[in-house]
Structure formats: C-alpha cells, structure tokens
Amino acid sequence: MNNFSAKVDQFVDIVVNQGGSNKIIEGLQNTLLIAILGLIIGIIIGTLIATVRVVPKYKMLPRVLNAICSFYVGLFRGTPMVVQLLVFYYVLLPLLNMQMTGVKVSILVFGLNSGAYISEIMRSGIQSVDPGQMEAGRAVGLSFATTMRMIVIPQAVKNILPTLGNEFIQLIKETSVVSFVGASDLYVAFNYIGTNSYEFMVPYLAMAAIYIVLVVLISLGIKLMERSLRKSDRGH
Amino acid sequence: MIEVIDLKKDFGNHHVIKGINIKINKGDITVITGPSGSGKSTFLRCLNCMEDPTSGQIIFNGVNIADMKIDINVHRRHIGMVFQHFNLFNNKTVLDNVSLAPIHVRIKDKNDKTPKKKIIEEEHARAMELLRRIGLDGKAEAYPSTLSGGQKQRVAIIRALAMNPDVILFDEPTSALDPEMVGEVLDLIREVAEDGMTMVIVTHEMGFAKEVANRVLFIDDGRIKEDESPEEFFNNPSDPRLREFLSKVLV
Ligand SMILES: Nc1ncnc2c1ncn2[C@@H]1O[C@H](COP(=O)(O)OP(=O)(O)O)[C@@H](O)[C@H]1O
Ligand SMILES: [Mg+2]
C-alpha cells in the first residue's frame, strides 16, 4: 500500500508541478470537442438521411438519394472507426492534397460515422410518430419538409432522446482512438504522464475515473432532459 | 366548387374507387354514408389529394389538382380537413395548433409585406378569437394531451377554419368520441354549416344528416349509388343495398 501511495504522490507531483494538468485539460477539451461536435454533425447528417429514407418513393430523385444514403450508412457502419480515421487521414487527405489537424479530422470522421448510426435511430424515431401528424400537416397545406421539421422530427427526437444519449456516450468512449491520427485526447495526456514517470498504474486509473465521471454526468443530463420533456407533454 | 370527373383509385391490384363523377357546389352540405370499407375515406382523401387518384380529375376552383405538376400545397390551404382521430399536433400548444399554418403561409407569402412579428400577433389574436368562440380560450397554452376527445375535435375544426378554407372535409368526425362528447362536436359543425361553409362529411350520424345536409350520398363498392336530398334519401331509398344499409343503421 505504501508503494501505491508513493505512486499517487508522484502522479500528483507531475500533474501539479510538471505541466501534467495542462495536458489533462487539453486532452479533456479535445475529447469533449470531438464527441460533442461529432454528435452535432451526426445529428444533422442523420436527420437528413432519415428524412430521405422516409420520403415516399414514387419519383426518381428520392429513389436515387435513398440508394446513396443506404450505401453511406452501410459503409460507415460496416467498418471500424479507427479504420475510417486512418483512411481519412493517411489516404484521403494526401490524395486530395489537403492538410488538417488530427482533431479536425477526428471531428469530421466522428460526425460522418455517427451520422450513419443516428440516421437509423432517427428513422425509427420518425416511424414511431403517428402518421396522422404528417397527414394533418399536409392537410393544412404545409410541405412534406416543413411538416417534417416543425411537427414530426421534434416528436421523433423526443422519442429517441435516450438512444441519442447512448450514442453520445458511445462517441465519448470511442474518442480514445483519435491518437492514431495525432489528436491529443485524454489517453494521450495520461500516457504522457505515465511515460514521464515510468509508472502507468495511477495515470490510467485516473483516466478511467474521468471517463466514468463523464459518462455518469451525461446519463444524468439525459434523465433531466427526459423529465422536463415529459412535463411539457402533460401541459399546464 | 369541386368537380370530380371519372375518379378511380387503386391500391395495388385492389380497385377501391371505381369511377366517381360528382359536382359539389358552393354552400353544399354533403353527407356521405355507406358500408365500412366501401371507399368513403378514400374518396374524401382524393378530394384534397391526400391520396393521389389513379386516374380522373379533381377540378377545384377551376384547377385540376390531381395533376402531379401543380403545387398541391397551395390548393390544400383552401380545403380544410378534419380527421376521425383529430390529429392535433402533439408537440404544439392549442394556440399554435390553430395558428401555425396561417402564420407559416403568410410569412412565406411574398405579397404579404407585414413584418413577421405583426403576422404572429395578428394570427394569435385570430386564433384566440376562434378559441373563445368554442369556449376553449382558457386552454390556449395547454398541450393536446390534456384535452378531452370532444375538445380535441373542436380545436381540430377551428384549426381548419383558421385557414379560411372554401370547403371542409370531415372523415367520421365523431366516431372516435365517447358518446357524451358527440353532441358538442356536431353542434359546432352545425354552426359552421349555418355560417355558409361548404362541407363534405363522412358520417353515420343519420339524424344529423337529415337535419343539416342538403344532399346525402350513398357510396357502396367504390361507386356513388345514391345522391339525393335527405328527404328522398331516407324516405324513398331506391337502391336495394341502400335500403338494406338503412335498415341496419336506423334502428
Ligand atoms: N393506404 C391504403 N393501402 C391499401 N389499401 C387501402 C388503403 N386505404 C384504404 N385501403 C383499402 O381500401 C378500401 C376502402 O377503404 P376506406 O376508403 O377506408 O373505406 P371506408 O372509409 O368506406 O370504410 C378498404 O378495403 C381498405 O382496406
Ligand atoms: Mg373510413
């Protein structure tokens, strides 16, 4: 046990006196940035794809768009996130002769990837809304897109909020691979501390604790949001 | 006002509407009745192209709205619709349910130069006035889930009225209601009828039909079998299927 408390002391020393805290803050920022912006991009892409997939398919254009969307979803759900990151960073960017930081690439790839998953979540959310809602919107002369935006999607989002929360937690967890493309996340920060002290037990324990706290906080946030939404259901 | 020419509607191989011709004039209160599954709802929903006709024309104010090339949304704004299951917007307050579409239409209308804020104010005021008329102004900020069935359907009716439509279509507006709430909804429909609104109403409320309608249609097997004044329809039914139908519903 003595040994352990010595390790803790050493860890605290690096964090407080040797710039470790800056690394951790930077890592935490990047982890949250990638997960949050990735989620936002994912919700936008996912909602667009889900809308395309529920549009009536009499005409050519919706059918073509639908095929493109299925391909997209299949591609991003069928390959691991790490592979997508690596391909984007080491294959696509050089081919396009473009340069981007690891964090930006991660945000983009996380957005594209979660867009594929969220499209499926959103589609089931849309399908869970009573078709009478769309009919009523169309009957007062609103377009399909307007009814979707003002009436159906808000109700769908409410239905899928817990699932979206899980997707966010999933993204937070998956950020632990972004160091593959050179983004400094929580893992990079604690790995740096460990490497400096030749001692990994406490740093990785602290890292695990931070992930747990993040996930618990997010779960709590979702619960609160759900509760306030249910209130608006009951009215005044 | 609405002229239906040789309307047919199939669902796959299932021929539901088998050729309907009818003219609905301004001020007509038309009641449609007939056996379950005979195509009443489908016919009604073809009138505002909620179902796209398989063939035939729906001439509304001189325009064939069954033509896929026209912008149907513009025309639907002049055709109100009231559903069996109310279909109020669950995520909107009662006030927003009534005012949402009029606000949206006016904001999008390039000829309406009124500032957005003013439009919202005016349409909220109009919606409140309509709500006051049905005694539900106190519920303006409530959500639909807190209303009774009768209240929901009355809000749905003024939601249709708020668009200032030329005609309102009703699909069995009282058949999802508890019996004690049927009266309040029929009373409101009667009031709107007395104000001169053109209406097409699918219903099995025969007493209401006798009293309010000026023509009653019997739809059977995807065709109009009878199109008469209520007196003729109920006292002198010529079609044998109608006689059989009436003997069942008029107990
Ligand atoms: N969207 C649809 N798809 C397939 N069949 C339908 C659809 N809507 C109605 N039908 C069929 O059309 C027939 C007539 O239905 P409907 O117009 O609802 O009858 P009614 O309102 O007179 O009871 C029924 O057999 C019904 O199953
Ligand atoms: Mg019906």
Short mmCIF file of C-alpha atoms and ligand atoms in Angstrom, two decimals:
data_model
loop_
_atom_site.label_atom_id
_atom_site.label_comp_id
_atom_site.label_asym_id
_atom_site.label_seq_id
_atom_site.Cartn_x
_atom_site.Cartn_y
_atom_site.Cartn_z
CA MET A 1 0.00 0.00 0.00
CA ASN A 2 2.95 2.25 0.77
CA ASN A 3 4.12 1.64 -2.69
CA PHE A 4 0.74 2.74 -4.08
CA SER A 5 0.63 5.99 -2.13
CA ALA A 6 4.13 6.78 -3.35
CA LYS A 7 2.86 6.31 -6.88
CA VAL A 8 -0.04 8.62 -6.16
CA ASP A 9 2.32 11.25 -4.79
CA GLN A 10 4.47 11.01 -7.88
CA PHE A 11 1.40 11.34 -10.11
CA VAL A 12 0.12 14.37 -8.22
CA ASP A 13 3.55 15.94 -8.48
CA ILE A 14 3.62 15.57 -12.25
CA VAL A 15 0.07 16.85 -12.58
CA VAL A 16 0.58 19.86 -10.33
CA ASN A 17 4.21 20.85 -10.82
CA GLN A 18 5.31 19.49 -14.19
CA GLY A 19 2.60 20.67 -16.55
CA GLY A 20 0.56 17.46 -16.35
CA SER A 21 -2.61 19.38 -15.56
CA ASN A 22 -2.33 21.34 -18.81
CA LYS A 23 -2.07 18.10 -20.75
CA ILE A 24 -5.09 16.68 -18.99
CA ILE A 25 -7.15 19.81 -19.62
CA GLU A 26 -6.14 19.82 -23.27
CA GLY A 27 -6.99 16.13 -23.53
CA LEU A 28 -10.35 16.60 -21.87
CA GLN A 29 -11.14 19.54 -24.12
CA ASN A 30 -10.29 17.61 -27.25
CA THR A 31 -12.19 14.53 -26.14
CA LEU A 32 -15.31 16.60 -25.44
CA LEU A 33 -14.87 18.72 -28.56
CA ILE A 34 -14.63 15.66 -30.81
CA ALA A 35 -17.57 13.92 -29.17
CA ILE A 36 -19.86 16.98 -28.98
CA LEU A 37 -19.15 18.41 -32.44
CA GLY A 38 -19.18 14.87 -33.84
CA LEU A 39 -22.61 14.34 -32.29
CA ILE A 40 -23.95 17.63 -33.69
CA ILE A 41 -22.68 16.88 -37.20
CA GLY A 42 -24.02 13.34 -36.77
CA ILE A 43 -27.48 14.60 -35.80
CA ILE A 44 -27.61 16.89 -38.84
CA ILE A 45 -26.43 14.19 -41.26
CA GLY A 46 -28.52 11.51 -39.56
CA THR A 47 -31.69 13.62 -39.71
CA LEU A 48 -31.18 14.39 -43.40
CA ILE A 49 -30.57 10.73 -44.24
CA ALA A 50 -33.52 9.56 -42.14
CA THR A 51 -35.76 12.09 -43.90
CA VAL A 52 -34.63 10.87 -47.31
CA ARG A 53 -35.35 7.32 -46.24
CA VAL A 54 -38.94 8.01 -45.20
CA VAL A 55 -39.86 10.19 -48.22
CA PRO A 56 -42.47 8.49 -50.43
CA LYS A 57 -40.61 6.89 -53.31
CA TYR A 58 -42.79 7.42 -56.38
CA LYS A 59 -40.30 9.66 -58.10
CA MET A 60 -36.79 9.06 -59.41
CA LEU A 61 -34.91 11.59 -57.27
CA PRO A 62 -35.92 10.16 -53.86
CA ARG A 63 -35.00 6.68 -55.08
CA VAL A 64 -31.54 7.73 -56.18
CA LEU A 65 -30.94 9.67 -52.96
CA ASN A 66 -32.17 6.70 -50.98
CA ALA A 67 -29.68 4.39 -52.69
CA ILE A 68 -26.84 6.81 -51.97
CA CYS A 69 -27.89 7.03 -48.32
CA SER A 70 -28.05 3.25 -47.90
CA PHE A 71 -24.57 2.96 -49.35
CA TYR A 72 -23.29 5.64 -46.98
CA VAL A 73 -24.86 4.04 -43.94
CA GLY A 74 -23.58 0.59 -44.90
CA LEU A 75 -20.07 1.92 -45.44
CA PHE A 76 -19.78 3.73 -42.12
CA ARG A 77 -21.49 1.07 -40.04
CA GLY A 78 -19.57 -1.71 -41.71
CA THR A 79 -16.05 -0.53 -40.91
CA PRO A 80 -14.34 0.27 -37.58
CA MET A 81 -13.93 3.91 -36.56
CA VAL A 82 -10.14 3.53 -36.36
CA VAL A 83 -10.02 2.38 -39.96
CA GLN A 84 -12.17 5.34 -41.02
CA LEU A 85 -9.86 7.73 -39.17
CA LEU A 86 -6.73 6.19 -40.69
CA VAL A 87 -8.13 6.12 -44.23
CA PHE A 88 -9.31 9.70 -43.96
CA TYR A 89 -6.03 10.96 -42.53
CA TYR A 90 -3.46 8.89 -44.39
CA VAL A 91 -5.25 8.13 -47.67
CA LEU A 92 -7.90 10.73 -48.44
CA LEU A 93 -6.12 13.87 -47.27
CA PRO A 94 -2.86 13.18 -49.17
CA LEU A 95 -4.82 12.21 -52.28
CA LEU A 96 -6.79 15.45 -52.08
CA ASN A 97 -3.59 17.31 -51.28
CA MET A 98 -5.15 18.72 -48.13
CA GLN A 99 -3.88 19.29 -44.63
CA MET A 100 -5.95 19.10 -41.47
CA THR A 101 -5.15 18.75 -37.78
CA GLY A 102 -5.83 15.42 -36.11
CA VAL A 103 -8.57 16.99 -34.00
CA LYS A 104 -10.39 18.39 -37.05
CA VAL A 105 -10.13 15.09 -38.89
CA SER A 106 -11.48 13.32 -35.82
CA ILE A 107 -14.43 15.70 -35.50
CA LEU A 108 -15.29 15.19 -39.16
CA VAL A 109 -14.93 11.41 -39.12
CA PHE A 110 -16.84 11.14 -35.83
CA GLY A 111 -19.60 13.25 -37.38
CA LEU A 112 -19.75 11.17 -40.56
CA ASN A 113 -19.66 7.94 -38.57
CA SER A 114 -22.29 8.89 -36.01
CA GLY A 115 -24.43 10.32 -38.84
CA ALA A 116 -24.75 6.78 -40.17
CA TYR A 117 -25.80 5.39 -36.78
CA ILE A 118 -28.05 8.32 -35.91
CA SER A 119 -29.83 8.05 -39.27
CA GLU A 120 -31.06 4.60 -38.22
CA ILE A 121 -32.04 5.82 -34.76
CA MET A 122 -33.79 8.84 -36.25
CA ARG A 123 -35.60 6.73 -38.83
CA SER A 124 -37.11 4.51 -36.17
CA GLY A 125 -37.95 7.66 -34.20
CA ILE A 126 -39.77 9.13 -37.19
CA GLN A 127 -41.60 5.88 -37.79
CA SER A 128 -42.75 5.85 -34.17
CA VAL A 129 -44.60 9.14 -34.69
CA ASP A 130 -48.30 8.71 -35.53
CA PRO A 131 -48.71 9.04 -39.35
CA GLY A 132 -51.73 11.24 -38.58
CA GLN A 133 -49.29 14.01 -37.60
CA MET A 134 -47.84 14.14 -41.10
CA GLU A 135 -51.32 13.95 -42.62
CA ALA A 136 -52.57 16.83 -40.52
CA GLY A 137 -49.60 18.96 -41.56
CA ARG A 138 -50.06 18.16 -45.23
CA ALA A 139 -53.81 18.77 -44.95
CA VAL A 140 -53.28 22.38 -43.84
CA GLY A 141 -51.01 22.90 -46.84
CA LEU A 142 -47.59 22.55 -45.22
CA SER A 143 -44.99 20.84 -47.40
CA PHE A 144 -43.52 17.45 -46.55
CA ALA A 145 -40.26 19.10 -45.47
CA THR A 146 -41.96 21.76 -43.34
CA THR A 147 -44.20 19.22 -41.60
CA MET A 148 -41.17 17.03 -41.01
CA ARG A 149 -39.21 19.91 -39.49
CA MET A 150 -41.93 21.51 -37.38
CA ILE A 151 -44.08 18.55 -36.34
CA VAL A 152 -42.62 15.10 -36.93
CA ILE A 153 -38.91 15.45 -36.16
CA PRO A 154 -39.41 17.25 -32.81
CA GLN A 155 -41.66 14.38 -31.70
CA ALA A 156 -39.23 11.81 -33.10
CA VAL A 157 -36.30 13.40 -31.24
CA LYS A 158 -38.24 13.24 -28.03
CA ASN A 159 -38.86 9.53 -28.56
CA ILE A 160 -35.21 8.76 -29.27
CA LEU A 161 -33.55 11.06 -26.74
CA PRO A 162 -32.33 8.19 -24.53
CA THR A 163 -30.89 6.41 -27.57
CA LEU A 164 -29.21 9.62 -28.74
CA GLY A 165 -27.72 9.96 -25.27
CA ASN A 166 -26.27 6.47 -25.61
CA GLU A 167 -24.81 7.41 -28.97
CA PHE A 168 -23.11 10.39 -27.29
CA ILE A 169 -21.65 8.13 -24.61
CA GLN A 170 -20.50 5.78 -27.35
CA LEU A 171 -18.72 8.68 -29.06
CA ILE A 172 -17.04 9.79 -25.83
CA LYS A 173 -15.72 6.28 -25.36
CA GLU A 174 -14.55 5.98 -28.95
CA THR A 175 -12.51 9.18 -28.75
CA SER A 176 -9.85 7.03 -27.07
CA VAL A 177 -8.61 6.04 -30.55
CA VAL A 178 -8.06 9.50 -32.01
CA SER A 179 -4.39 9.46 -31.07
CA PHE A 180 -3.98 7.23 -34.14
CA VAL A 181 -4.25 10.39 -36.22
CA GLY A 182 -2.31 12.55 -33.80
CA ALA A 183 -5.12 14.18 -31.83
CA SER A 184 -4.27 14.77 -28.16
CA ASP A 185 -7.14 13.33 -26.19
CA LEU A 186 -7.38 12.07 -22.61
CA TYR A 187 -5.44 8.93 -23.47
CA VAL A 188 -2.55 10.96 -24.88
CA ALA A 189 -2.46 13.14 -21.75
CA PHE A 190 -2.31 10.28 -19.28
CA ASN A 191 0.01 8.28 -21.47
CA TYR A 192 2.34 11.29 -21.44
CA ILE A 193 2.27 11.40 -17.64
CA GLY A 194 2.89 7.68 -17.45
CA THR A 195 5.80 7.82 -19.87
CA ASN A 196 7.42 10.64 -17.92
CA SER A 197 7.32 8.72 -14.66
CA TYR A 198 7.76 5.17 -15.99
CA GLU A 199 4.64 4.46 -13.99
CA PHE A 200 1.26 3.80 -15.57
CA MET A 201 -0.89 2.40 -12.79
CA VAL A 202 -2.15 5.65 -11.28
CA PRO A 203 -2.38 7.66 -14.52
CA TYR A 204 -4.54 5.02 -16.22
CA LEU A 205 -6.64 4.62 -13.08
CA ALA A 206 -7.22 8.39 -13.09
CA MET A 207 -8.07 8.25 -16.80
CA ALA A 208 -10.64 5.53 -16.19
CA ALA A 209 -12.13 7.60 -13.38
CA ILE A 210 -12.51 10.63 -15.66
CA TYR A 211 -14.28 8.53 -18.34
CA ILE A 212 -16.63 7.14 -15.70
CA VAL A 213 -17.43 10.60 -14.34
CA LEU A 214 -18.11 11.89 -17.87
CA VAL A 215 -20.47 9.03 -18.66
CA VAL A 216 -22.31 9.37 -15.34
CA LEU A 217 -22.74 13.12 -15.84
CA ILE A 218 -24.09 12.65 -19.36
CA SER A 219 -26.53 9.95 -18.22
CA LEU A 220 -27.74 12.32 -15.53
CA GLY A 221 -28.17 15.11 -18.06
CA ILE A 222 -30.26 12.86 -20.31
CA LYS A 223 -32.50 11.87 -17.41
CA LEU A 224 -33.11 15.53 -16.54
CA MET A 225 -33.90 16.40 -20.15
CA GLU A 226 -36.32 13.50 -20.44
CA ARG A 227 -38.09 14.58 -17.31
CA SER A 228 -38.54 18.17 -18.44
CA LEU A 229 -39.81 16.94 -21.83
CA ARG A 230 -42.35 14.69 -20.18
CA LYS A 231 -43.60 17.70 -18.25
CA SER A 232 -44.31 19.61 -21.45
CA ASP A 233 -46.33 16.59 -22.52
CA ARG A 234 -48.66 16.95 -19.59
CA GLY A 235 -49.14 20.63 -20.36
CA HIS A 236 -50.14 23.30 -17.89
CA MET B 1 -66.55 24.40 -56.49
CA ILE B 2 -65.27 20.81 -56.73
CA GLU B 3 -65.93 18.73 -59.80
CA VAL B 4 -64.86 15.11 -59.75
CA ILE B 5 -64.51 13.52 -63.19
CA ASP B 6 -64.23 9.77 -63.59
CA LEU B 7 -62.20 9.30 -60.42
CA LYS B 8 -60.54 5.93 -59.90
CA LYS B 9 -58.22 4.85 -57.13
CA ASP B 10 -56.39 1.53 -56.82
CA PHE B 11 -54.20 0.30 -54.02
CA GLY B 12 -52.04 -2.16 -55.92
CA ASN B 13 -54.47 -4.59 -57.50
CA HIS B 14 -57.26 -3.53 -55.20
CA HIS B 15 -59.72 -1.25 -57.03
CA VAL B 16 -61.21 0.90 -54.29
CA ILE B 17 -62.80 3.81 -56.18
CA LYS B 18 -64.27 2.57 -59.43
CA GLY B 19 -65.31 5.68 -61.29
CA ILE B 20 -66.95 8.56 -59.47
CA ASN B 21 -68.42 11.68 -61.09
CA ILE B 22 -69.89 14.41 -58.93
CA LYS B 23 -70.14 18.17 -58.68
CA ILE B 24 -70.06 19.80 -55.28
CA ASN B 25 -71.42 23.34 -55.32
CA LYS B 26 -70.62 26.26 -53.09
CA GLY B 27 -72.69 26.05 -49.92
CA ASP B 28 -73.47 22.35 -50.31
CA ILE B 29 -73.55 20.34 -47.11
CA THR B 30 -72.92 16.87 -48.48
CA VAL B 31 -73.11 13.87 -46.20
CA ILE B 32 -71.51 10.62 -47.37
CA THR B 33 -72.52 7.34 -45.87
CA GLY B 34 -72.11 3.70 -46.76
CA PRO B 35 -70.81 0.37 -45.51
CA SER B 36 -67.41 0.06 -43.90
CA GLY B 37 -64.65 -0.49 -46.46
CA SER B 38 -66.74 0.86 -49.36
CA GLY B 39 -64.23 3.62 -50.09
CA LYS B 40 -65.73 6.66 -48.33
CA SER B 41 -62.48 7.73 -46.68
CA THR B 42 -60.50 7.06 -49.83
CA PHE B 43 -62.91 9.17 -51.87
CA LEU B 44 -62.77 12.01 -49.35
CA ARG B 45 -58.99 11.87 -49.23
CA CYS B 46 -58.83 12.05 -53.03
CA LEU B 47 -60.68 15.38 -52.89
CA ASN B 48 -57.59 17.12 -51.46
CA CYS B 49 -55.18 14.60 -52.98
CA MET B 50 -54.10 13.14 -49.66
CA GLU B 51 -54.46 10.06 -51.82
CA ASP B 52 -53.29 10.63 -55.38
CA PRO B 53 -56.02 9.46 -57.74
CA THR B 54 -55.02 6.60 -60.03
CA SER B 55 -56.96 8.29 -62.83
CA GLY B 56 -59.55 11.01 -63.30
CA GLN B 57 -59.66 14.67 -62.42
CA ILE B 58 -60.42 16.73 -59.33
CA ILE B 59 -61.29 20.23 -60.54
CA PHE B 60 -61.09 22.59 -57.57
CA ASN B 61 -61.86 26.24 -58.33
CA GLY B 62 -61.08 25.60 -61.97
CA VAL B 63 -57.76 23.78 -61.46
CA ASN B 64 -57.22 20.05 -61.84
CA ILE B 65 -55.46 19.37 -58.56
CA ALA B 66 -54.97 15.68 -59.40
CA ASP B 67 -52.35 16.87 -61.88
CA MET B 68 -49.00 15.99 -60.30
CA LYS B 69 -47.38 19.06 -61.86
CA ILE B 70 -49.28 21.64 -59.78
CA ASP B 71 -48.16 22.69 -56.29
CA ILE B 72 -50.75 20.82 -54.25
CA ASN B 73 -49.87 22.66 -51.01
CA VAL B 74 -51.21 25.95 -52.36
CA HIS B 75 -54.60 24.37 -53.10
CA ARG B 76 -54.82 22.31 -49.91
CA ARG B 77 -54.77 25.55 -47.92
CA HIS B 78 -58.26 26.22 -49.27
CA ILE B 79 -59.53 22.74 -48.39
CA GLY B 80 -59.82 22.10 -44.67
CA MET B 81 -59.77 18.54 -43.35
CA VAL B 82 -60.97 17.10 -40.06
CA PHE B 83 -59.91 13.58 -39.12
CA GLN B 84 -61.53 10.81 -37.15
CA HIS B 85 -58.63 10.77 -34.72
CA PHE B 86 -58.27 14.59 -34.53
CA ASN B 87 -54.54 14.55 -35.36
CA LEU B 88 -53.75 17.68 -33.41
CA PHE B 89 -50.02 18.48 -33.44
CA ASN B 90 -48.89 16.82 -30.20
CA ASN B 91 -45.78 18.97 -29.81
CA LYS B 92 -47.67 22.26 -30.16
CA THR B 93 -49.94 24.14 -27.79
CA VAL B 94 -53.61 24.54 -28.65
CA LEU B 95 -52.95 28.12 -29.78
CA ASP B 96 -50.06 27.01 -32.02
CA ASN B 97 -52.15 24.19 -33.44
CA VAL B 98 -54.66 26.73 -34.69
CA SER B 99 -52.25 29.48 -35.77
CA LEU B 100 -49.23 27.54 -37.03
CA ALA B 101 -50.28 27.04 -40.64
CA PRO B 102 -51.78 30.53 -41.18
CA ILE B 103 -48.59 32.10 -39.77
CA HIS B 104 -46.38 29.90 -41.91
CA VAL B 105 -48.35 30.65 -45.07
CA ARG B 106 -48.32 34.40 -44.51
CA ILE B 107 -44.60 34.51 -43.71
CA LYS B 108 -43.86 32.61 -46.92
CA ASP B 109 -46.23 34.79 -48.96
CA LYS B 110 -44.17 37.36 -50.85
CA ASN B 111 -47.17 39.65 -51.37
CA ASP B 112 -47.76 39.91 -47.63
CA LYS B 113 -45.40 42.70 -46.58
CA THR B 114 -46.47 42.62 -42.90
CA PRO B 115 -43.48 42.19 -40.56
CA LYS B 116 -43.12 38.69 -39.13
CA LYS B 117 -43.80 39.83 -35.57
CA LYS B 118 -47.02 41.54 -36.62
CA ILE B 119 -48.18 38.46 -38.55
CA ILE B 120 -47.67 36.28 -35.49
CA GLU B 121 -49.52 38.77 -33.30
CA GLU B 122 -52.44 39.02 -35.72
CA GLU B 123 -52.74 35.27 -36.23
CA HIS B 124 -52.52 34.59 -32.50
CA ALA B 125 -55.31 37.12 -31.97
CA ARG B 126 -57.44 35.44 -34.64
CA ALA B 127 -56.76 32.01 -33.17
CA MET B 128 -57.73 33.29 -29.71
CA GLU B 129 -60.95 34.64 -31.13
CA LEU B 130 -61.77 31.25 -32.65
CA LEU B 131 -60.87 29.54 -29.37
CA ARG B 132 -63.14 31.94 -27.50
CA ARG B 133 -65.93 31.03 -29.87
CA ILE B 134 -65.68 27.37 -28.80
CA GLY B 135 -65.06 28.31 -25.16
CA LEU B 136 -61.51 26.96 -25.10
CA ASP B 137 -59.55 30.22 -24.86
CA GLY B 138 -58.57 29.11 -21.35
CA LYS B 139 -56.75 26.14 -22.92
CA ALA B 140 -54.69 28.20 -25.38
CA GLU B 141 -51.38 27.33 -23.75
CA ALA B 142 -52.28 23.72 -22.98
CA TYR B 143 -50.99 20.75 -24.97
CA PRO B 144 -53.44 18.46 -26.82
CA SER B 145 -52.76 15.53 -24.49
CA THR B 146 -54.56 17.43 -21.71
CA LEU B 147 -57.82 17.85 -23.69
CA SER B 148 -60.86 15.58 -23.84
CA GLY B 149 -61.74 13.98 -27.18
CA GLY B 150 -64.55 16.45 -27.79
CA GLN B 151 -62.28 19.39 -27.04
CA LYS B 152 -59.60 17.99 -29.35
CA GLN B 153 -62.02 17.62 -32.22
CA ARG B 154 -63.41 21.12 -31.74
CA VAL B 155 -59.86 22.52 -31.80
CA ALA B 156 -59.22 20.48 -34.96
CA ILE B 157 -62.30 22.06 -36.55
CA ILE B 158 -61.19 25.60 -35.81
CA ARG B 159 -57.70 24.71 -36.95
CA ALA B 160 -59.29 24.02 -40.32
CA LEU B 161 -61.39 27.19 -40.10
CA ALA B 162 -58.34 29.33 -39.33
CA MET B 163 -57.13 28.83 -42.90
CA ASN B 164 -60.35 30.44 -44.23
CA PRO B 165 -60.97 27.43 -46.45
CA ASP B 166 -63.54 27.27 -49.26
CA VAL B 167 -64.61 23.80 -48.17
CA ILE B 168 -64.03 21.50 -45.20
CA LEU B 169 -63.83 17.71 -45.48
CA PHE B 170 -64.79 15.64 -42.41
CA ASP B 171 -63.93 11.94 -42.10
CA GLU B 172 -66.16 10.42 -39.42
CA PRO B 173 -65.52 13.36 -37.06
CA THR B 174 -67.49 11.84 -34.17
CA SER B 175 -66.85 8.11 -34.42
CA ALA B 176 -63.78 8.12 -32.14
CA LEU B 177 -65.60 10.08 -29.43
CA ASP B 178 -67.22 8.95 -26.22
CA PRO B 179 -71.00 9.24 -26.70
CA GLU B 180 -71.35 12.19 -24.32
CA MET B 181 -68.98 14.25 -26.46
CA VAL B 182 -70.62 13.67 -29.83
CA GLY B 183 -73.17 16.44 -29.25
CA GLU B 184 -70.68 19.27 -28.70
CA VAL B 185 -68.81 18.40 -31.90
CA LEU B 186 -71.96 18.07 -34.02
CA ASP B 187 -73.18 21.39 -32.61
CA LEU B 188 -70.01 23.11 -33.75
CA ILE B 189 -70.18 21.53 -37.23
CA ARG B 190 -73.81 22.65 -37.49
CA GLU B 191 -72.84 26.20 -36.50
CA VAL B 192 -70.08 26.32 -39.13
CA ALA B 193 -72.56 24.98 -41.68
CA GLU B 194 -75.05 27.71 -40.81
CA ASP B 195 -72.34 30.29 -41.48
CA GLY B 196 -72.41 29.06 -45.07
CA MET B 197 -69.31 26.85 -45.20
CA THR B 198 -69.26 24.21 -47.92
CA MET B 199 -68.81 20.80 -46.33
CA VAL B 200 -68.35 17.16 -47.25
CA ILE B 201 -68.95 14.95 -44.23
CA VAL B 202 -68.49 11.20 -43.98
CA THR B 203 -70.63 10.11 -41.05
CA HIS B 204 -73.05 7.52 -39.77
CA GLU B 205 -74.95 10.14 -37.74
CA MET B 206 -78.16 9.87 -39.72
CA GLY B 207 -80.14 12.27 -37.53
CA PHE B 208 -77.50 14.89 -38.14
CA ALA B 209 -77.56 14.18 -41.88
CA LYS B 210 -81.35 14.64 -42.06
CA GLU B 211 -81.18 17.90 -40.23
CA VAL B 212 -78.08 19.61 -41.65
CA ALA B 213 -77.29 18.13 -45.08
CA ASN B 214 -78.82 19.31 -48.34
CA ARG B 215 -77.64 16.16 -50.11
CA VAL B 216 -76.78 12.69 -48.97
CA LEU B 217 -74.58 10.26 -50.92
CA PHE B 218 -74.52 6.51 -50.55
CA ILE B 219 -71.17 5.02 -51.53
CA ASP B 220 -71.05 1.28 -52.00
CA ASP B 221 -68.30 -0.79 -53.59
CA GLY B 222 -66.36 2.25 -54.80
CA ARG B 223 -69.29 3.92 -56.55
CA ILE B 224 -71.91 6.52 -55.71
CA LYS B 225 -75.16 4.55 -55.64
CA GLU B 226 -77.43 7.33 -54.44
CA ASP B 227 -77.19 11.14 -54.49
CA GLU B 228 -80.37 12.67 -53.13
CA SER B 229 -81.89 15.26 -50.87
CA PRO B 230 -82.17 13.94 -47.31
CA GLU B 231 -85.96 13.59 -47.65
CA GLU B 232 -85.70 11.39 -50.73
CA PHE B 233 -82.69 9.54 -49.36
CA PHE B 234 -84.33 8.46 -46.14
CA ASN B 235 -87.98 8.24 -47.15
CA ASN B 236 -87.69 6.87 -50.67
CA PRO B 237 -84.43 4.94 -50.98
CA SER B 238 -84.39 3.35 -54.43
CA ASP B 239 -81.15 1.35 -54.29
CA PRO B 240 -81.72 -2.06 -52.67
CA ARG B 241 -78.28 -2.02 -50.99
CA LEU B 242 -79.13 1.37 -49.51
CA ARG B 243 -82.42 0.05 -48.18
CA GLU B 244 -80.58 -2.82 -46.54
CA PHE B 245 -77.95 -0.41 -45.18
CA LEU B 246 -80.55 1.98 -43.77
CA SER B 247 -82.42 -0.81 -42.06
CA LYS B 248 -79.21 -1.61 -40.22
CA VAL B 249 -78.17 1.90 -39.19
CA LEU B 250 -81.63 3.34 -38.49
CA VAL B 251 -82.65 1.17 -35.59
N1 LIG C 1 -53.46 3.14 -47.87
C1 LIG C 1 -54.12 2.02 -48.23
N2 LIG C 1 -53.45 0.97 -48.74
C2 LIG C 1 -54.09 -0.15 -49.11
N3 LIG C 1 -55.41 -0.33 -49.03
C3 LIG C 1 -56.14 0.68 -48.52
C4 LIG C 1 -55.53 1.91 -48.11
N4 LIG C 1 -56.51 2.74 -47.65
C5 LIG C 1 -57.66 2.06 -47.80
N5 LIG C 1 -57.46 0.84 -48.32
C6 LIG C 1 -58.48 -0.16 -48.62
O1 LIG C 1 -59.48 0.48 -49.39
C7 LIG C 1 -60.75 0.02 -49.02
C8 LIG C 1 -61.63 1.20 -48.69
O2 LIG C 1 -61.17 1.82 -47.53
P1 LIG C 1 -61.82 3.14 -46.95
O3 LIG C 1 -61.85 4.18 -48.02
O4 LIG C 1 -61.07 3.47 -45.71
O5 LIG C 1 -63.28 2.68 -46.60
P2 LIG C 1 -64.37 3.35 -45.67
O6 LIG C 1 -63.86 4.69 -45.24
O7 LIG C 1 -65.60 3.43 -46.52
O8 LIG C 1 -64.58 2.42 -44.53
C9 LIG C 1 -60.56 -0.92 -47.84
O9 LIG C 1 -60.64 -2.25 -48.34
C10 LIG C 1 -59.19 -0.62 -47.37
O10 LIG C 1 -58.58 -1.77 -46.84
MG MG C 2 -63.37 5.44 -43.33
#
